[in-house]
Backbone as CSV, one residue per row, in Angstrom:
resi,resn,N_x,N_y,N_z,CA_x,CA_y,CA_z,C_x,C_y,C_z
1,MET,-0.126,-20.591,10.896,-0.937,-20.645,9.684,-0.133,-21.313,8.567
2,LYS,-0.738,-22.301,7.928,-0.115,-22.912,6.763,-0.572,-22.124,5.539
3,THR,0.369,-21.606,4.772,0.008,-20.754,3.647,0.935,-20.992,2.473
4,ASP,0.391,-20.807,1.267,1.243,-20.859,0.077,1.459,-19.477,-0.516
5,GLY,1.044,-18.433,0.217,1.272,-17.079,-0.280,0.873,-16.014,0.724
6,ILE,1.794,-15.137,1.062,1.495,-13.973,1.913,1.385,-12.764,0.989
7,ILE,0.211,-12.139,0.996,-0.040,-10.957,0.152,0.019,-9.726,1.042
8,LEU,0.860,-8.782,0.675,1.149,-7.628,1.521,0.546,-6.335,0.977
9,ASP,0.014,-5.534,1.871,-0.306,-4.133,1.629,1.009,-3.339,1.722
10,ILE,0.975,-2.063,1.348,2.199,-1.245,1.443,2.086,-0.207,2.558
11,ASP,1.286,0.841,2.315,1.250,1.985,3.236,0.593,1.598,4.554
12,GLY,1.319,1.804,5.650,0.829,1.416,6.959,1.159,-0.015,7.315
13,THR,1.714,-0.761,6.357,2.090,-2.159,6.589,3.588,-2.365,6.392
14,LEU,4.113,-1.859,5.261,5.553,-1.957,4.999,6.288,-0.682,5.384
15,TRP,5.674,0.468,5.072,6.329,1.738,5.402,5.287,2.820,5.626
16,ASN,5.782,4.009,6.056,4.936,5.187,6.235,5.557,6.338,5.464
17,SER,5.034,6.573,4.265,5.577,7.619,3.390,4.781,8.911,3.468
18,THR,3.821,9.009,4.384,2.823,10.077,4.300,3.409,11.488,4.425
19,ASP,4.413,11.692,5.251,4.970,13.044,5.389,5.693,13.480,4.114
20,ILE,6.456,12.571,3.513,7.140,12.887,2.253,6.120,13.153,1.154
21,VAL,5.102,12.312,1.093,4.081,12.433,0.057,3.282,13.721,0.223
22,ALA,2.932,14.074,1.446,2.144,15.285,1.689,2.871,16.524,1.173
23,GLU,4.155,16.612,1.442,4.937,17.767,0.973,4.933,17.837,-0.553
24,ALA,5.096,16.690,-1.207,5.106,16.657,-2.672,3.741,17.008,-3.241
25,TRP,2.680,16.474,-2.646,1.331,16.762,-3.137,0.995,18.242,-2.981
26,ASN,1.363,18.839,-1.867,1.065,20.256,-1.662,1.758,21.129,-2.701
27,GLU,2.978,20.752,-3.044,3.701,21.489,-4.078,2.986,21.365,-5.422
28,ALA,2.532,20.165,-5.742,1.823,19.948,-7.003,0.490,20.699,-7.018
29,ILE,-0.233,20.669,-5.911,-1.521,21.375,-5.832,-1.322,22.873,-6.025
30,ARG,-0.294,23.427,-5.414,-0.013,24.860,-5.571,0.319,25.216,-7.014
31,SER,0.917,24.288,-7.746,1.280,24.564,-9.143,0.047,24.774,-10.023
32,PHE,-1.136,24.340,-9.550,-2.390,24.561,-10.274,-3.066,25.853,-9.813
33,GLY,-2.383,26.635,-8.988,-2.945,27.890,-8.498,-3.958,27.706,-7.390
34,ILE,-3.935,26.546,-6.739,-4.883,26.253,-5.661,-4.176,26.469,-4.328
35,SER,-4.675,27.423,-3.555,-4.024,27.743,-2.279,-4.859,27.317,-1.081
36,GLU,-6.148,27.033,-1.292,-7.029,26.742,-0.167,-7.030,25.263,0.231
37,THR,-6.436,24.412,-0.596,-6.411,22.975,-0.300,-4.998,22.549,0.051
38,ARG,-4.886,21.881,1.193,-3.583,21.409,1.653,-3.781,20.080,2.373
39,VAL,-2.831,19.187,2.227,-2.896,17.910,2.945,-1.686,17.797,3.869
40,ASP,-1.812,16.974,4.884,-0.666,16.673,5.742,-0.608,15.158,5.962
41,GLY,0.438,14.733,6.658,0.633,13.305,6.854,-0.540,12.646,7.549
42,ALA,-1.121,13.332,8.544,-2.236,12.752,9.287,-3.441,12.531,8.385
43,ARG,-3.724,13.494,7.526,-4.867,13.319,6.621,-4.618,12.178,5.641
44,LEU,-3.403,12.092,5.115,-3.100,11.027,4.166,-3.163,9.650,4.824
45,ARG,-2.821,9.556,6.090,-2.919,8.269,6.772,-4.360,7.780,6.823
46,GLY,-5.311,8.733,6.827,-6.716,8.363,6.793,-7.233,8.054,5.402
47,LEU,-6.485,8.485,4.365,-6.915,8.291,2.982,-6.220,7.122,2.302
48,PHE,-4.977,6.875,2.657,-4.227,5.816,2.004,-4.925,4.474,2.237
49,GLY,-4.928,3.675,1.216,-5.666,2.418,1.251,-6.900,2.473,0.382
50,ARG,-7.394,3.697,0.107,-8.496,3.852,-0.827,-7.950,3.877,-2.251
51,THR,-8.834,3.694,-3.226,-8.402,3.817,-4.614,-8.098,5.272,-4.923
52,MET,-7.311,5.500,-5.970,-6.858,6.854,-6.274,-8.018,7.782,-6.626
53,ASP,-9.046,7.272,-7.316,-10.175,8.135,-7.655,-10.960,8.528,-6.405
54,ALA,-11.030,7.626,-5.420,-11.715,7.947,-4.173,-10.936,8.988,-3.374
55,ILE,-9.616,8.909,-3.394,-8.790,9.910,-2.710,-8.982,11.282,-3.353
56,ALA,-8.996,11.324,-4.688,-9.198,12.592,-5.398,-10.536,13.206,-5.046
57,ALA,-11.575,12.384,-4.948,-12.910,12.882,-4.615,-12.962,13.435,-3.197
58,ASP,-12.198,12.842,-2.286,-12.174,13.315,-0.903,-11.454,14.651,-0.785
59,ILE,-10.344,14.794,-1.496,-9.547,16.026,-1.382,-10.185,17.185,-2.138
60,PHE,-10.799,16.889,-3.290,-11.396,17.938,-4.127,-12.881,17.640,-4.370
61,PRO,-13.696,17.647,-3.325,-15.088,17.194,-3.463,-15.943,18.055,-4.381
62,GLU,-15.639,19.331,-4.505,-16.465,20.229,-5.316,-15.993,20.299,-6.766
63,MET,-14.922,19.653,-7.067,-14.292,19.793,-8.381,-14.821,18.739,-9.351
64,GLU,-14.879,19.096,-10.623,-15.277,18.145,-11.664,-14.285,16.989,-11.696
65,GLU,-14.784,15.788,-11.956,-13.973,14.581,-11.805,-12.711,14.606,-12.659
66,GLY,-12.839,14.988,-13.906,-11.672,15.000,-14.777,-10.587,15.923,-14.267
67,ARG,-11.002,17.089,-13.752,-10.034,18.062,-13.240,-9.335,17.540,-11.991
68,ARG,-10.094,16.957,-11.060,-9.448,16.492,-9.830,-8.529,15.313,-10.101
69,LEU,-8.878,14.466,-11.070,-7.988,13.369,-11.422,-6.721,13.880,-12.093
70,GLU,-6.849,14.960,-12.863,-5.670,15.577,-13.482,-4.712,16.084,-12.398
71,ILE,-5.277,16.727,-11.381,-4.443,17.255,-10.301,-3.824,16.118,-9.498
72,LEU,-4.612,15.074,-9.218,-4.054,13.959,-8.458,-2.965,13.243,-9.244
73,ASP,-3.118,13.178,-10.564,-2.061,12.575,-11.383,-0.760,13.362,-11.226
74,ALA,-0.868,14.702,-11.207,0.322,15.536,-10.981,0.884,15.303,-9.589
75,CYS,-0.003,15.104,-8.617,0.438,14.830,-7.245,1.240,13.531,-7.179
76,THR,0.753,12.489,-7.833,1.451,11.202,-7.764,2.786,11.251,-8.499
77,LYS,2.851,12.024,-9.581,4.143,12.193,-10.266,5.137,12.910,-9.359
78,ALA,4.673,13.973,-8.678,5.540,14.703,-7.748,5.956,13.803,-6.586
79,GLU,5.037,12.960,-6.139,5.321,12.006,-5.061,6.433,11.043,-5.456
80,GLU,6.327,10.487,-6.661,7.337,9.528,-7.115,8.711,10.181,-7.215
81,GLU,8.742,11.417,-7.714,10.016,12.135,-7.805,10.601,12.380,-6.417
82,ALA,9.743,12.760,-5.470,10.213,13.021,-4.101,10.737,11.742,-3.455
83,LEU,10.031,10.636,-3.648,10.462,9.368,-3.064,11.731,8.842,-3.722
84,GLU,11.884,9.108,-5.013,13.120,8.729,-5.710,14.310,9.476,-5.114
85,ARG,14.127,10.764,-4.799,15.224,11.579,-4.262,15.537,11.230,-2.818
86,ASP,14.518,10.886,-2.067,14.662,10.668,-0.630,15.287,9.296,-0.357
87,PRO,16.124,9.172,0.660,16.668,7.851,0.996,15.602,6.867,1.472
88,CYS,14.426,7.379,1.849,13.279,6.529,2.230,13.610,5.587,3.376
89,ASP,14.147,6.154,4.434,14.368,5.381,5.662,13.057,5.375,6.447
90,ILE,12.009,4.853,5.825,10.654,4.967,6.366,9.974,3.598,6.462
91,PHE,10.724,2.523,6.229,10.162,1.202,6.418,9.996,0.942,7.918
92,TYR,8.939,0.238,8.259,8.756,-0.128,9.663,9.865,-1.093,10.095
93,PRO,10.192,-1.093,11.374,11.269,-1.961,11.858,11.035,-3.422,11.473
94,GLY,12.092,-4.046,10.997,12.050,-5.470,10.698,11.478,-5.854,9.353
95,VAL,10.924,-4.893,8.603,10.262,-5.234,7.343,11.230,-5.851,6.343
96,ILE,12.318,-5.175,6.060,13.222,-5.632,5.005,13.856,-6.970,5.377
97,ASP,14.356,-7.086,6.593,14.983,-8.347,7.020,13.981,-9.495,7.009
98,THR,12.754,-9.232,7.451,11.750,-10.297,7.521,11.330,-10.754,6.135
99,ILE,11.192,-9.820,5.201,10.865,-10.194,3.826,11.940,-11.120,3.268
100,HIS,13.191,-10.783,3.472,14.279,-11.630,2.979,14.274,-12.995,3.670
101,GLU,14.019,-13.006,4.969,14.024,-14.280,5.689,12.871,-15.176,5.248
102,LEU,11.697,-14.584,5.044,10.558,-15.372,4.568,10.854,-15.989,3.207
103,LYS,11.448,-15.190,2.336,11.808,-15.687,1.005,12.832,-16.819,1.104
104,GLU,13.849,-16.610,1.930,14.908,-17.620,2.077,14.359,-18.939,2.629
105,ARG,13.280,-18.851,3.390,12.695,-20.055,3.974,11.587,-20.646,3.098
106,GLY,11.512,-20.154,1.856,10.638,-20.757,0.870,9.238,-20.210,0.798
107,GLN,8.983,-19.074,1.457,7.634,-18.511,1.458,7.417,-17.604,0.245
108,GLN,6.326,-17.802,-0.471,5.979,-16.920,-1.585,5.375,-15.623,-1.043
109,LEU,5.856,-14.493,-1.577,5.400,-13.179,-1.140,4.845,-12.406,-2.331
110,PHE,3.765,-11.655,-2.071,3.090,-10.884,-3.105,2.710,-9.517,-2.531
111,ILE,2.399,-8.567,-3.411,1.918,-7.254,-2.980,0.664,-6.910,-3.768
112,VAL,-0.373,-6.446,-3.068,-1.558,-5.861,-3.701,-1.858,-4.552,-2.985
113,SER,-1.963,-3.473,-3.752,-2.175,-2.139,-3.194,-3.147,-1.362,-4.068
114,ASN,-3.793,-0.363,-3.485,-4.674,0.522,-4.250,-3.917,1.711,-4.842
115,CYS,-2.636,1.574,-5.027,-1.779,2.679,-5.472,-1.765,2.814,-6.991
116,GLN,-1.031,3.833,-7.447,-0.823,4.068,-8.872,0.276,3.158,-9.412
117,GLN,0.316,3.011,-10.738,1.383,2.234,-11.379,2.747,2.820,-11.024
118,GLY,3.701,1.953,-10.782,5.066,2.377,-10.504,5.392,2.475,-9.027
119,TYR,4.359,2.601,-8.176,4.606,2.780,-6.745,5.157,1.501,-6.109
120,ILE,4.566,0.372,-6.461,5.060,-0.888,-5.895,6.511,-1.119,-6.300
121,GLU,6.814,-0.867,-7.572,8.184,-1.050,-8.055,9.160,-0.145,-7.305
122,LEU,8.732,1.089,-7.033,9.593,2.023,-6.303,9.844,1.527,-4.880
123,VAL,8.795,1.039,-4.221,8.938,0.528,-2.858,9.908,-0.656,-2.835
124,MET,9.757,-1.563,-3.783,10.649,-2.727,-3.830,12.088,-2.301,-4.096
125,GLN,12.260,-1.320,-4.968,13.605,-0.809,-5.259,14.221,-0.178,-4.022
126,LYS,13.451,0.660,-3.331,13.975,1.343,-2.145,14.318,0.358,-1.032
127,GLY,13.529,-0.720,-0.937,13.778,-1.703,0.108,14.768,-2.767,-0.285
128,GLY,15.086,-2.849,-1.581,16.035,-3.846,-2.048,15.507,-5.261,-1.983
129,PHE,14.174,-5.427,-2.138,13.612,-6.778,-2.032,12.762,-7.163,-3.247
130,ALA,13.010,-6.555,-4.408,12.235,-6.891,-5.606,12.317,-8.381,-5.924
131,ALA,13.482,-8.983,-5.730,13.665,-10.399,-6.043,12.890,-11.309,-5.097
132,CYS,12.396,-10.759,-3.986,11.649,-11.564,-3.011,10.152,-11.603,-3.313
133,ILE,9.689,-10.730,-4.200,8.255,-10.610,-4.466,7.915,-11.359,-5.751
134,ALA,7.065,-12.371,-5.618,6.743,-13.234,-6.753,5.848,-12.551,-7.771
135,ASP,4.946,-11.677,-7.317,4.015,-10.999,-8.223,3.367,-9.845,-7.471
136,HIS,2.786,-8.909,-8.211,2.094,-7.786,-7.565,1.042,-7.213,-8.503
137,LEU,0.040,-6.562,-7.914,-1.020,-5.892,-8.659,-1.435,-4.641,-7.903
138,CYS,-1.923,-3.636,-8.643,-2.417,-2.429,-7.996,-3.569,-1.836,-8.797
139,PHE,-4.235,-0.864,-8.218,-5.331,-0.160,-8.879,-4.876,0.439,-10.206
140,GLY,-3.661,0.995,-10.212,-3.146,1.594,-11.437,-2.948,0.603,-12.567
141,ASP,-2.733,-0.673,-12.236,-2.562,-1.714,-13.258,-3.887,-2.112,-13.895
142,THR,-4.925,-2.211,-13.066,-6.170,-2.833,-13.519,-7.385,-1.921,-13.496
143,GLY,-7.324,-0.819,-12.733,-8.496,0.018,-12.531,-9.502,-0.609,-11.589
144,LYS,-9.117,-1.684,-10.921,-10.017,-2.406,-10.017,-9.609,-2.198,-8.569
145,GLY,-10.557,-2.396,-7.663,-10.307,-2.250,-6.240,-9.484,-3.388,-5.684
146,LYS,-9.138,-3.267,-4.414,-8.216,-4.220,-3.786,-8.784,-5.632,-3.745
147,ASP,-10.089,-5.773,-3.471,-10.662,-7.115,-3.406,-10.556,-7.834,-4.745
148,GLU,-10.856,-7.122,-5.833,-10.757,-7.715,-7.169,-9.312,-8.074,-7.494
149,ASN,-8.384,-7.196,-7.131,-6.977,-7.463,-7.434,-6.427,-8.620,-6.608
150,ILE,-6.890,-8.766,-5.376,-6.486,-9.937,-4.600,-6.978,-11.200,-5.294
151,ARG,-8.239,-11.195,-5.731,-8.787,-12.366,-6.417,-8.012,-12.671,-7.697
152,LEU,-7.695,-11.621,-8.469,-6.950,-11.807,-9.716,-5.576,-12.411,-9.451
153,LEU,-4.875,-11.868,-8.451,-3.530,-12.358,-8.145,-3.581,-13.800,-7.646
154,VAL,-4.543,-14.111,-6.797,-4.684,-15.474,-6.273,-4.928,-16.459,-7.419
155,ALA,-5.833,-16.095,-8.335,-6.143,-16.987,-9.458,-4.954,-17.140,-10.390
156,LYS,-4.301,-16.032,-10.705,-3.162,-16.061,-11.626,-2.047,-16.960,-11.108
157,ASN,-1.815,-16.936,-9.805,-0.703,-17.687,-9.227,-1.123,-19.031,-8.632
158,GLY,-2.386,-19.390,-8.805,-2.858,-20.688,-8.352,-2.748,-20.900,-6.857
159,LEU,-2.960,-19.840,-6.082,-2.812,-19.941,-4.631,-4.033,-20.622,-4.016
160,LYS,-3.788,-21.488,-3.049,-4.856,-22.224,-2.384,-5.102,-21.741,-0.957
161,THR,-4.041,-21.331,-0.276,-4.182,-20.938,1.136,-3.449,-19.622,1.419
162,PRO,-3.722,-18.559,0.661,-3.046,-17.287,0.923,-3.697,-16.532,2.078
163,PHE,-2.999,-15.541,2.606,-3.647,-14.569,3.481,-3.111,-13.182,3.159
164,TYR,-3.904,-12.172,3.530,-3.560,-10.772,3.225,-3.171,-10.053,4.505
165,VAL,-2.102,-9.270,4.443,-1.629,-8.503,5.590,-1.853,-7.020,5.307
166,GLY,-2.644,-6.357,6.149,-2.917,-4.936,5.980,-3.206,-4.281,7.310
167,ASP,-3.527,-2.985,7.267,-3.617,-2.225,8.513,-4.901,-1.420,8.683
168,THR,-5.855,-1.532,7.752,-7.068,-0.721,7.841,-8.319,-1.589,7.702
169,GLN,-9.453,-0.999,8.074,-10.717,-1.707,7.893,-10.976,-1.999,6.423
170,GLY,-10.560,-1.076,5.552,-10.699,-1.317,4.125,-9.929,-2.547,3.669
171,ASP,-8.744,-2.757,4.246,-7.963,-3.958,3.929,-8.697,-5.210,4.403
172,SER,-9.262,-5.148,5.614,-10.007,-6.269,6.158,-11.216,-6.589,5.287
173,ASP,-11.937,-5.547,4.871,-13.119,-5.738,4.035,-12.748,-6.338,2.678
174,ALA,-11.638,-5.844,2.102,-11.203,-6.338,0.795,-10.822,-7.809,0.870
175,ALA,-10.089,-8.173,1.923,-9.700,-9.572,2.084,-10.931,-10.461,2.240
176,ALA,-11.898,-9.996,3.049,-13.124,-10.779,3.241,-13.876,-10.941,1.923
177,ALA,-13.964,-9.854,1.143,-14.666,-9.923,-0.138,-13.953,-10.844,-1.119
178,ALA,-12.621,-10.917,-0.995,-11.833,-11.788,-1.869,-11.800,-13.225,-1.369
179,GLY,-12.298,-13.448,-0.159,-12.347,-14.807,0.381,-11.031,-15.319,0.914
180,VAL,-10.169,-14.400,1.399,-8.895,-14.841,1.987,-8.804,-14.343,3.427
181,PRO,-8.124,-15.077,4.308,-7.940,-14.632,5.690,-7.158,-13.311,5.734
182,PHE,-7.402,-12.562,6.817,-6.780,-11.245,6.982,-5.958,-11.202,8.259
183,VAL,-4.713,-10.719,8.131,-3.841,-10.491,9.278,-3.694,-8.987,9.469
184,PHE,-4.049,-8.510,10.650,-4.071,-7.085,10.972,-2.714,-6.626,11.486
185,ALA,-2.101,-5.679,10.763,-0.861,-5.033,11.206,-1.254,-3.870,12.107
186,SER,-1.308,-4.120,13.401,-1.895,-3.159,14.339,-1.023,-1.926,14.565
187,TYR,0.203,-1.940,14.081,1.098,-0.788,14.224,0.861,0.256,13.128
188,GLY,-0.044,-0.019,12.192,-0.225,0.826,11.018,-1.183,1.980,11.215
189,PHE,-1.962,2.289,10.160,-2.749,3.521,10.120,-4.146,3.405,10.726
190,GLY,-4.700,2.205,10.818,-6.120,2.113,11.125,-6.472,1.200,12.276
191,ASP,-7.770,1.162,12.557,-8.346,0.220,13.509,-9.211,-0.754,12.718
192,VAL,-9.194,-2.004,13.129,-9.892,-3.055,12.391,-10.763,-3.846,13.354
193,SER,-11.998,-4.132,12.933,-12.937,-4.823,13.808,-12.886,-6.339,13.680
194,ALA,-12.420,-6.833,12.532,-12.406,-8.288,12.328,-11.122,-8.706,11.635
195,TYR,-10.488,-9.728,12.171,-9.264,-10.245,11.566,-9.057,-11.687,11.997
196,ASN,-8.230,-12.388,11.234,-7.930,-13.792,11.516,-6.624,-13.967,12.273
197,GLY,-5.790,-12.941,12.236,-4.528,-12.919,12.956,-4.116,-11.476,13.147
198,ARG,-3.219,-11.243,14.084,-2.807,-9.866,14.411,-1.311,-9.856,14.687
199,ILE,-0.626,-8.845,14.155,0.790,-8.662,14.464,1.014,-7.241,14.978
200,GLY,1.849,-7.132,15.988,2.195,-5.821,16.537,3.489,-5.282,15.977
201,ALA,4.187,-6.090,15.189,5.408,-5.706,14.485,5.526,-6.635,13.284
202,PHE,6.119,-6.153,12.201,6.144,-6.941,10.975,6.852,-8.273,11.173
203,ALA,7.910,-8.276,11.969,8.679,-9.502,12.193,7.853,-10.615,12.822
204,GLU,6.723,-10.265,13.442,5.873,-11.278,14.060,5.214,-12.189,13.030
205,LEU,5.286,-11.823,11.754,4.816,-12.738,10.703,5.534,-14.086,10.782
206,MET,6.790,-14.059,11.210,7.560,-15.298,11.315,6.899,-16.279,12.287
207,ASN,6.181,-15.744,13.291,5.532,-16.593,14.284,4.176,-17.118,13.814
208,LEU,3.640,-16.504,12.754,2.316,-16.910,12.257,2.410,-17.998,11.199
209,VAL,3.546,-18.073,10.529,3.675,-18.952,9.365,4.248,-20.298,9.789
210,SER,3.638,-21.361,9.284,4.157,-22.712,9.505,5.034,-23.086,8.315
211,PHE,6.316,-23.283,8.571,7.265,-23.596,7.494,7.382,-25.117,7.307
């Protein structure tokens, strides 16, 4: 594939933080006196990739919107603190080396995620590849979904032939809505019915890109 920009998802594509995050979220939920609601890594793998308000609605369906968003905000703060403390040896094999190699070979790299503000920066810090990422956008930055943020990033950076790399049907749908090809990271969290390319390991991106 000839491309002027590879746009990356995070969870299920670059790393799997769900077990660390689940522990932090459960602690935050308990701090509100809620004992009947608990999440685990498996449940979060099914939720990650959605916007934060959609995740809150799934976990606390009977709760008033403002209250559930307040609790989820506490969850994400606890998550960031937990990830800051943890060495985060949770990147998929080959991710960090491949990102550096793509950059060294002149490939522009970007990140678009449905995460909260600060999460992308934390991931780049933990992986030591902030200097390799040309730009990034997330739900927390704009309040918009992944398809809109892909379109915004593409327009801002003047990209003509980008593609998006993700691991869920939601990622595939967002890329299609944004009008960019989709590469399915099949080692991640989801199953996808339509894609333009497929990788079974992150390093296989090197075989898809024409330098």
